[in-house]
């Protein structure tokens, strides 16, 4: 009997590549989220430090120029925080999409794996039946030879 060969092995390889690519995309998006969260945290710390330094000097009088610089600095930080928050939200949506794609790729791969297991079980059953028939033929063949002599 011929050796077992899964006819859809190339499809299974493609499904494995799809799953691997989906995992890599998810990892890339997770790294980007971590980077954006780190930038957002650093910006929040910078904003707090600027605010604290302003409050520590609140007993001093500020010139109009100093006040404008401080206001524009705080406004610029708030705009950057909003931009980072928007990018973070968009990236988190990409993460959800990447998770869905990974789940779909895993399901497609599992379908082919299950088909391979089913075909292998069918092959094993046919192989066992073939072996049993050969054993049976050899036993009956010898018995017939003994009876004929």
CSV table of C-alpha atoms in Angstrom, one decimal:
chain,number,residue,atom,x,y,z
A,1,UNK,CA,0.0,0.0,0.0
A,2,UNK,CA,1.2,3.5,-0.8
A,3,UNK,CA,2.6,5.8,1.9
A,4,UNK,CA,0.2,8.4,3.2
A,5,UNK,CA,0.3,11.7,1.4
A,6,UNK,CA,-2.0,14.6,2.2
A,7,UNK,CA,-3.1,16.1,-1.1
A,8,UNK,CA,-3.9,19.5,0.4
A,9,UNK,CA,-0.5,20.0,2.1
A,10,UNK,CA,0.3,23.1,0.0
A,11,UNK,CA,-3.0,24.6,1.1
A,12,UNK,CA,-2.1,23.8,4.7
A,13,UNK,CA,1.3,25.5,4.3
A,14,UNK,CA,-0.5,28.6,3.0
A,15,UNK,CA,-2.9,28.6,5.9
A,16,UNK,CA,0.1,28.3,8.3
A,17,UNK,CA,1.8,31.3,6.6
A,18,UNK,CA,-1.4,33.3,6.9
A,19,UNK,CA,-1.6,32.5,10.6
A,20,UNK,CA,2.0,33.4,11.1
A,21,UNK,CA,1.6,36.7,9.2
A,22,UNK,CA,-1.5,37.5,11.3
A,23,UNK,CA,0.5,36.8,14.5
A,24,UNK,CA,3.3,39.1,13.3
A,25,UNK,CA,0.9,41.9,12.4
A,26,UNK,CA,-0.7,41.6,15.9
A,27,UNK,CA,2.8,41.7,17.5
A,28,UNK,CA,3.6,44.8,15.4
A,29,UNK,CA,0.4,46.6,16.4
A,30,UNK,CA,0.9,45.6,20.1
A,31,UNK,CA,4.4,47.1,20.0
A,32,UNK,CA,3.1,50.3,18.4
A,33,UNK,CA,0.4,50.5,21.2
A,34,UNK,CA,3.1,50.1,23.8
A,35,UNK,CA,5.2,52.8,22.2
A,36,UNK,CA,2.3,55.2,22.0
A,37,UNK,CA,1.3,54.5,25.6
A,38,UNK,CA,4.9,55.3,26.6
A,39,UNK,CA,4.9,58.5,24.7
A,40,UNK,CA,1.6,59.5,26.2
A,41,UNK,CA,2.9,58.8,29.7
A,42,UNK,CA,6.1,60.7,29.1
A,43,UNK,CA,4.0,63.7,27.8
A,44,UNK,CA,1.7,63.6,30.8
A,45,UNK,CA,4.8,63.6,33.1
A,46,UNK,CA,6.2,66.5,31.3
A,47,UNK,CA,2.9,68.4,31.5
A,48,UNK,CA,2.7,67.7,35.3
A,49,UNK,CA,6.3,68.8,35.8
A,50,UNK,CA,5.6,72.1,33.9
A,51,UNK,CA,2.5,72.6,35.9
A,52,UNK,CA,4.3,71.9,39.2
A,53,UNK,CA,7.1,74.3,38.3
A,54,UNK,CA,4.6,77.0,37.4
A,55,UNK,CA,2.7,76.4,40.7
A,56,UNK,CA,6.0,76.5,42.7
A,57,UNK,CA,6.7,80.0,41.2
A,58,UNK,CA,3.2,81.2,41.6
A,59,UNK,CA,4.2,83.6,44.3
A,60,UNK,CA,6.4,85.4,41.9
A,61,UNK,CA,5.1,87.7,39.3
A,62,UNK,CA,5.3,86.7,35.7
A,63,UNK,CA,5.8,89.0,32.8
A,64,UNK,CA,3.3,88.9,30.0
A,65,UNK,CA,5.8,87.2,27.8
A,66,UNK,CA,6.5,84.5,30.4
A,67,UNK,CA,2.8,83.9,30.8
A,68,UNK,CA,2.3,83.6,27.0
A,69,UNK,CA,5.2,81.2,26.7
A,70,UNK,CA,3.8,79.1,29.5
A,71,UNK,CA,0.3,79.1,28.1
A,72,UNK,CA,1.5,78.2,24.6
A,73,UNK,CA,3.7,75.5,26.0
A,74,UNK,CA,0.7,74.0,28.0
A,75,UNK,CA,-1.6,74.3,24.9
A,76,UNK,CA,1.0,72.6,22.7
A,77,UNK,CA,1.3,69.7,25.2
A,78,UNK,CA,-2.5,69.4,25.3
A,79,UNK,CA,-2.7,69.2,21.5
A,80,UNK,CA,0.1,66.6,21.5
A,81,UNK,CA,-1.8,64.6,24.2
A,82,UNK,CA,-5.0,64.8,22.0
A,83,UNK,CA,-3.1,63.7,18.9
A,84,UNK,CA,-1.4,60.8,20.8
A,85,UNK,CA,-4.8,59.7,22.3
A,86,UNK,CA,-6.4,59.7,18.8
A,87,UNK,CA,-3.5,57.7,17.4
A,88,UNK,CA,-3.7,55.3,20.3
A,89,UNK,CA,-7.5,54.8,19.8
A,90,UNK,CA,-6.9,54.2,16.1
A,91,UNK,CA,-4.2,51.7,16.8
A,92,UNK,CA,-6.3,49.9,19.4
A,93,UNK,CA,-8.9,49.5,16.7
A,94,UNK,CA,-6.2,48.1,14.4
A,95,UNK,CA,-5.4,45.7,17.2
A,96,UNK,CA,-9.0,44.4,17.4
A,97,UNK,CA,-8.9,44.0,13.6
A,98,UNK,CA,-5.6,42.1,13.8
A,99,UNK,CA,-7.1,39.9,16.5
A,100,UNK,CA,-10.1,39.1,14.4
A,101,UNK,CA,-7.8,38.3,11.4
A,102,UNK,CA,-5.7,36.0,13.6
A,103,UNK,CA,-8.8,34.2,14.8
A,104,UNK,CA,-10.0,33.8,11.2
A,105,UNK,CA,-6.6,32.5,10.0
A,106,UNK,CA,-6.4,30.1,12.9
A,107,UNK,CA,-9.9,28.8,12.1
A,108,UNK,CA,-9.0,28.3,8.4
A,109,UNK,CA,-5.8,26.5,9.4
A,110,UNK,CA,-7.7,24.3,11.9
A,111,UNK,CA,-10.2,23.3,9.2
A,112,UNK,CA,-7.4,22.0,7.0
A,113,UNK,CA,-5.7,20.3,10.0
A,114,UNK,CA,-8.9,18.5,10.9
A,115,UNK,CA,-9.3,17.4,7.3
A,116,UNK,CA,-5.8,16.0,7.3
A,117,UNK,CA,-6.5,14.1,10.5
A,118,UNK,CA,-9.7,12.7,9.0
A,119,UNK,CA,-7.8,11.6,5.9
A,120,UNK,CA,-5.0,10.1,8.0
A,121,UNK,CA,-7.6,8.1,10.0
A,122,UNK,CA,-9.2,6.9,6.8
A,123,UNK,CA,-5.8,5.9,5.5
A,124,UNK,CA,-4.9,4.0,8.7
A,125,UNK,CA,-8.3,2.2,8.6
A,126,UNK,CA,-7.7,1.2,5.0
A,127,UNK,CA,-4.1,0.2,5.7
A,128,UNK,CA,-5.2,-1.9,8.7
A,129,UNK,CA,-7.9,-3.6,6.5
A,130,UNK,CA,-5.4,-4.2,3.8
A,131,UNK,CA,-2.9,-5.8,6.3
A,132,UNK,CA,-5.7,-7.9,7.8
A,133,UNK,CA,-6.6,-9.1,4.3
A,134,UNK,CA,-3.0,-10.0,3.5
A,135,UNK,CA,-2.6,-11.9,6.7
A,136,UNK,CA,-5.9,-13.7,6.1
A,137,UNK,CA,-4.9,-14.6,2.6
A,138,UNK,CA,-1.6,-15.9,3.7
A,139,UNK,CA,-3.2,-18.0,6.5
A,140,UNK,CA,-5.9,-19.4,4.2
A,141,UNK,CA,-3.3,-19.9,1.4
A,142,UNK,CA,-1.2,-22.1,3.7
A,143,UNK,CA,-4.1,-24.0,5.0
A,144,UNK,CA,-5.3,-24.7,1.4
A,145,UNK,CA,-1.8,-25.9,0.5
A,146,UNK,CA,-1.7,-28.2,3.5
A,147,UNK,CA,-5.2,-29.6,2.8
A,148,UNK,CA,-4.3,-30.2,-0.8
A,149,UNK,CA,-1.2,-32.1,0.0
